[in-house]
Each structure stands twice: as structure tokens, then as C-alpha cells.
Short mmCIF file of C-alpha atoms and ligand atoms in Angstrom, two decimals:
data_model
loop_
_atom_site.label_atom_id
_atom_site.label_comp_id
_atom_site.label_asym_id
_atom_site.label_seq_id
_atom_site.Cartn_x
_atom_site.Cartn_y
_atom_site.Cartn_z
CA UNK A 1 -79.79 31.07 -70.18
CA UNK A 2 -78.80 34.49 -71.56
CA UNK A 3 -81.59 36.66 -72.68
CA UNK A 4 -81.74 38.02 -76.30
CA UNK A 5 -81.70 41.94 -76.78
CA UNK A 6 -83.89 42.68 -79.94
CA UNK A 7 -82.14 44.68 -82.15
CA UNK A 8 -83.53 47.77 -84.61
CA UNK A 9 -86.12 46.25 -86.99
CA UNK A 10 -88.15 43.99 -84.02
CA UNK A 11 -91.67 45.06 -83.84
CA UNK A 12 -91.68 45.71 -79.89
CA UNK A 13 -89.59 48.59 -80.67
CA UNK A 14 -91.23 50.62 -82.88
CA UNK A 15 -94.54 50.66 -81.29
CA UNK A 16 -95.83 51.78 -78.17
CA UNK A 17 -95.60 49.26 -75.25
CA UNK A 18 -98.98 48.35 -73.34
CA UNK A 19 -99.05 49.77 -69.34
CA UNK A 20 -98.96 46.38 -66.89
CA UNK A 21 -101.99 46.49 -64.60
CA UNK A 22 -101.25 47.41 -61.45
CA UNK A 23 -102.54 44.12 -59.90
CA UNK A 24 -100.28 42.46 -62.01
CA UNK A 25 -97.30 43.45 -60.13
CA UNK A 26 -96.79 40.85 -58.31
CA UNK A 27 -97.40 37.92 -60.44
CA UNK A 28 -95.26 35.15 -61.85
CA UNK A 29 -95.14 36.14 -65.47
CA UNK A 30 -94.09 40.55 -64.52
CA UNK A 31 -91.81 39.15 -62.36
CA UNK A 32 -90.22 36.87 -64.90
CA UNK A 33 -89.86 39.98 -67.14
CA UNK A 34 -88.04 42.08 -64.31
CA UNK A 35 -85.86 39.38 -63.26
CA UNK A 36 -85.00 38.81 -67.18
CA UNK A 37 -84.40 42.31 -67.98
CA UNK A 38 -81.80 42.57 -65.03
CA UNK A 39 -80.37 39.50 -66.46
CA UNK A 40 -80.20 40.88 -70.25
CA UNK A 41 -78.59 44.24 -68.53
CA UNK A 42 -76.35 42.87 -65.88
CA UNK A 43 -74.76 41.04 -69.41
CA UNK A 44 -73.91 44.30 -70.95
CA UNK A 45 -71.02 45.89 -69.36
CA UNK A 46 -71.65 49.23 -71.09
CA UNK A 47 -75.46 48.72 -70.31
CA UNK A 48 -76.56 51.66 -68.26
CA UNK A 49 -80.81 51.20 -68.69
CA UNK A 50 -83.20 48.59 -70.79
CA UNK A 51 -87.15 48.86 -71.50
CA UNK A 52 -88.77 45.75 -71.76
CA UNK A 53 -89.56 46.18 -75.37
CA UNK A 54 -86.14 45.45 -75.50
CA UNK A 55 -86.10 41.85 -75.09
CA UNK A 56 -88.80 42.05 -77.13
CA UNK A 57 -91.62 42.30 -74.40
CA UNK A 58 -94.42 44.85 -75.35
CA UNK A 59 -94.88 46.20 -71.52
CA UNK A 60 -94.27 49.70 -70.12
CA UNK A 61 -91.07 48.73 -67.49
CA UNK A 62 -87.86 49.97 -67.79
CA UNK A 63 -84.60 49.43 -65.21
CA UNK A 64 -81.48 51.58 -64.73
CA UNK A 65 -78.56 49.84 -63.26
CA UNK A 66 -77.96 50.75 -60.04
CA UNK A 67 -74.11 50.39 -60.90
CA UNK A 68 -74.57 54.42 -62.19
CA UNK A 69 -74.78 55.06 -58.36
CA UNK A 70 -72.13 52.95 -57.38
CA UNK A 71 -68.83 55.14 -56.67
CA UNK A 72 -66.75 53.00 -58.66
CA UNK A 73 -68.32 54.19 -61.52
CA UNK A 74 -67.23 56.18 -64.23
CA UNK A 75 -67.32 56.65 -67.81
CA UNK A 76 -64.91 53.19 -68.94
CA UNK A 77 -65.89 50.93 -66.32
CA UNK A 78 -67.83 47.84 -67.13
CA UNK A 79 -68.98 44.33 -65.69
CA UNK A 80 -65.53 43.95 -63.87
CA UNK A 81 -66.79 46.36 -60.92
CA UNK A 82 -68.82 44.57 -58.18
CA UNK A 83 -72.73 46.78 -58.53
CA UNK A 84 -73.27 47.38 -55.41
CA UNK A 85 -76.57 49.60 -55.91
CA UNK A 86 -79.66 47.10 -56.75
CA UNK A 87 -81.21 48.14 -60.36
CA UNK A 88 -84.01 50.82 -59.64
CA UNK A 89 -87.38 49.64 -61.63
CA UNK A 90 -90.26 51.42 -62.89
CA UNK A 91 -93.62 50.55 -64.37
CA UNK A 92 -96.13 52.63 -66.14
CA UNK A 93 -93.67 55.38 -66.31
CA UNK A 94 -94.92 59.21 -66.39
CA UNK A 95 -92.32 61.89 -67.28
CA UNK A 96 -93.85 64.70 -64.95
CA UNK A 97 -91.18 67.34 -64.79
CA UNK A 98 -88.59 68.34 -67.45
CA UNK A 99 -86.49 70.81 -66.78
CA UNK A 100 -86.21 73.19 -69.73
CA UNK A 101 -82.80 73.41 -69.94
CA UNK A 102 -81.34 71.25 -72.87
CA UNK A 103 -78.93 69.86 -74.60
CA UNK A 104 -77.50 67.69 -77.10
CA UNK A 105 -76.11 64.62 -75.64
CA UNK A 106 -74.01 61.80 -77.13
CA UNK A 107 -76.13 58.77 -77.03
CA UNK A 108 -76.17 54.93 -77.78
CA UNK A 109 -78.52 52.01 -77.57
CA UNK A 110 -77.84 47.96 -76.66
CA UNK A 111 -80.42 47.52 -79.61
CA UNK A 112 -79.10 49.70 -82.14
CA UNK A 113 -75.27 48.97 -82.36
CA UNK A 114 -72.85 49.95 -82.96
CA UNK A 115 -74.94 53.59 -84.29
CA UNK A 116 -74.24 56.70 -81.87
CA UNK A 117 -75.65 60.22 -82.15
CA UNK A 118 -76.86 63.49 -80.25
CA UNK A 119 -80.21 63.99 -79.07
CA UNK A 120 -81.72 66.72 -77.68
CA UNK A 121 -82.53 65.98 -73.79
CA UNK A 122 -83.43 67.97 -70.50
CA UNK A 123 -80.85 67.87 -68.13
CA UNK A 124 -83.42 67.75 -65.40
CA UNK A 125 -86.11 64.87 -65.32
CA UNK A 126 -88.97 63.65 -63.27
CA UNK A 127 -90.09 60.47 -63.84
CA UNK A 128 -93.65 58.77 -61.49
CA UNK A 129 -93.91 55.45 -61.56
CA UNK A 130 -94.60 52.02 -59.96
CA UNK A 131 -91.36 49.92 -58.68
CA UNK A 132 -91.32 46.31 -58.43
CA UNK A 133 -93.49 45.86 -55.15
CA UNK A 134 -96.56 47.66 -56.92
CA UNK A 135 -95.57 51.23 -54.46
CA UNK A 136 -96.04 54.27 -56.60
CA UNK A 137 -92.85 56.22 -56.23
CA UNK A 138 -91.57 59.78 -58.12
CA UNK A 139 -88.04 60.17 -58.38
CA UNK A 140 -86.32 63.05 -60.38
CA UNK A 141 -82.64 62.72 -61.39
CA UNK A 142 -80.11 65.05 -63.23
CA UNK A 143 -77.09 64.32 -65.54
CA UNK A 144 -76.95 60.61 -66.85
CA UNK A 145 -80.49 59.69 -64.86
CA UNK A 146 -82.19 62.43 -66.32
CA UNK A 147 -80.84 60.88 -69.94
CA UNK A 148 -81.66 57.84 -68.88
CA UNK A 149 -85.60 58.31 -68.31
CA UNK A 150 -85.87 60.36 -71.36
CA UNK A 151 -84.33 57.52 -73.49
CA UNK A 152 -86.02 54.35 -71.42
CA UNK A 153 -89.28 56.61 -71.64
CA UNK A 154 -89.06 57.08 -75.73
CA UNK A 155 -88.53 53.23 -75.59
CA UNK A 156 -92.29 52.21 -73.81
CA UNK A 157 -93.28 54.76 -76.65
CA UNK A 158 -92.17 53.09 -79.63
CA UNK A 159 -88.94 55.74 -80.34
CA UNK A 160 -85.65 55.04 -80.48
CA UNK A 161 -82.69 57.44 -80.18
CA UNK A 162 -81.95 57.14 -84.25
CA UNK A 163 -85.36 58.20 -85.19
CA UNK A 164 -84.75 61.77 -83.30
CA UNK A 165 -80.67 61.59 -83.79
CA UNK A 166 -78.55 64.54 -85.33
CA UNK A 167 -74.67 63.57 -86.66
CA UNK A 168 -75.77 59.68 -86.26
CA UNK A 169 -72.19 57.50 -86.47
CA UNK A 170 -70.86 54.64 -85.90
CA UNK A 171 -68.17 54.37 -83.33
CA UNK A 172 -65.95 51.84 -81.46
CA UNK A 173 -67.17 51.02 -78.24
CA UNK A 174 -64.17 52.26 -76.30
CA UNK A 175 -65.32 56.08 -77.90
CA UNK A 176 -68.69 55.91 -76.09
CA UNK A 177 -69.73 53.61 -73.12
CA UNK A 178 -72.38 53.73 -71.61
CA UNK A 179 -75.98 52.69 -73.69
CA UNK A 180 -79.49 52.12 -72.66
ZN1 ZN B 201 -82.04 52.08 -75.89
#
């Protein structure tokens, strides 16, 4: 069974999304939403990140795919390449370092096609958080990772790219690639 990506409009994305208690980790049902959001992500080959308010789940998770660490990737690759990197997860995210160098990045969103637009990111992010087995972990990233947490990180908080956009557009997906 495929699962839906809620789209611009659906109320789990313009509100903030509720932390997951801790305890909670392990059960059935936070499970279920992991495994489903790798599903929903793994299904879109220009997919790069998701937040669980994304498939219309209120909680504060969001997953990168691990195929941005893969070397076969690059900017025009999609679902063809074998991921060999497993999708990093994080719960209850904290942004605790931004670097303050900025700038404004080309950006897209699997739940507001086909829009695209620059937003103003760090290049530099730090991001604490739980992973899937409950361990608190801190991991701090540059380039696409850094733009990744930033956007995943607006998603938990009810923001999406549009509301914060500058020279918003629609373009063909072979123009821009990679979303989250
Ligand atoms: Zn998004």
C-alpha cells in the first residue's frame, strides 16, 4: 500500500506537530509511522527528507534519505540508484547550532508541487535529537543536510518553505530535483 503525501492546505501542516514521548519510541504505533514515512519517501525519487506531518501525522519525526550520502548521488539521480545509506531518523528535533553564514537557496517540497523558491538558510546546522532506538544523538551537517534540517525542522513547526519563500515559481521537475 503506498502512503499518501498531504499536500498544502492539510491541517498537519500548518500547525505545530506534538513531541513523541520518549517511552514511546519503541512502540507499535511510532514505529508504524517511521516505517511509513520511509515508505512515502523511498516512493519519491526526487525525495531528499519528509516530516511526519507530511503524511498527515501530527508528531515531531522527520527522516533524510540516506541516498544523499550514497556516492552515486548527485543532483539528477532518482529511485533508479540502489540507496545504499539507511535513512537517518530523528525525533523531538532541536536545532542547536546555526551557523551564521546564509544564503538563499533554491528549494522545493513533496507537499507543495510543483511551487519552487529561495529561502534564506544557514549553511551550517546542528540538529539534537532522538533516532529510532530512543538514543539521543547530535549530528551537525553542512550543504544539502544543513538545508535539510532547517526545512524538516520548519515542518514539526507548522511552516512550510512558501510561507518564508522569495521569487516563488513553478518549475518542471527536471529544473530542480531534489525536495523535502
Ligand atoms: Zn517539505
Amino acid at each position: 500500500m503506498s502512503i499518501k503525501i498531504v499536500q498544502k492546505g492539510h491541517p498537519a501542516l500548518h500547525s505545530p506537530a506534538v513531541a513523541v514521548p520518549v517511552t514511546d519510541i519503541p512502540s507499535k504505533k511510532i514505529q508504524k509511522v517511521i516505517t511509513d514515512m520511509k515508505k512515502a519517501l523511498a516512493s519519491q525519487s526526487d525525495g531528499v527528507g519528509l516530516a511526519a506531518p507530511q503524511i498527515g501525522i501530527p508528531l515531531r519525526i522527520f527522516i533524510v534519505s540516506g541516498k544523499i550520502f550514497d556516492e552515486s548521488f548527485e543532483r539528477g539521480k532518482g529511485i533508479s540508484e540502489a540507496q545504499q545509506t539507511p535513512d537517518l531518523v530523528f525525533i523531538n528535533p532541536e536545532i542547536t547550532k546555526l551557523s551564521k553564514k546564509a544564503a538563499w537557496l533554491s528549494e522545493g517540497c513533496l507537499s507543495v508541487r510543483p511551487l519552487y523558491g529561495e529561502v534564506r538558510r544557514s549553511l551550517n546546522a546542528t540538529v539534537r535529537a532522538y533516532d529510532e532506538n530512543g538514543v539521543l544523538l547530535e549530528r551537525g551537517g553542512g550543504g544539502l543536510l544543513a538545508h535539510i534540517f532547517q526545512h524538516e525542522v520548519d515542518h514539526l513547526d507548522g511552516i512550510l518553505f512558501v510561507d518564508k519563500a522569495r521569487n516563488i515559481e513553478e518549475h518542471m521537475p527536471e529544473d530542480y530535483d531534489k525536495k523535502s
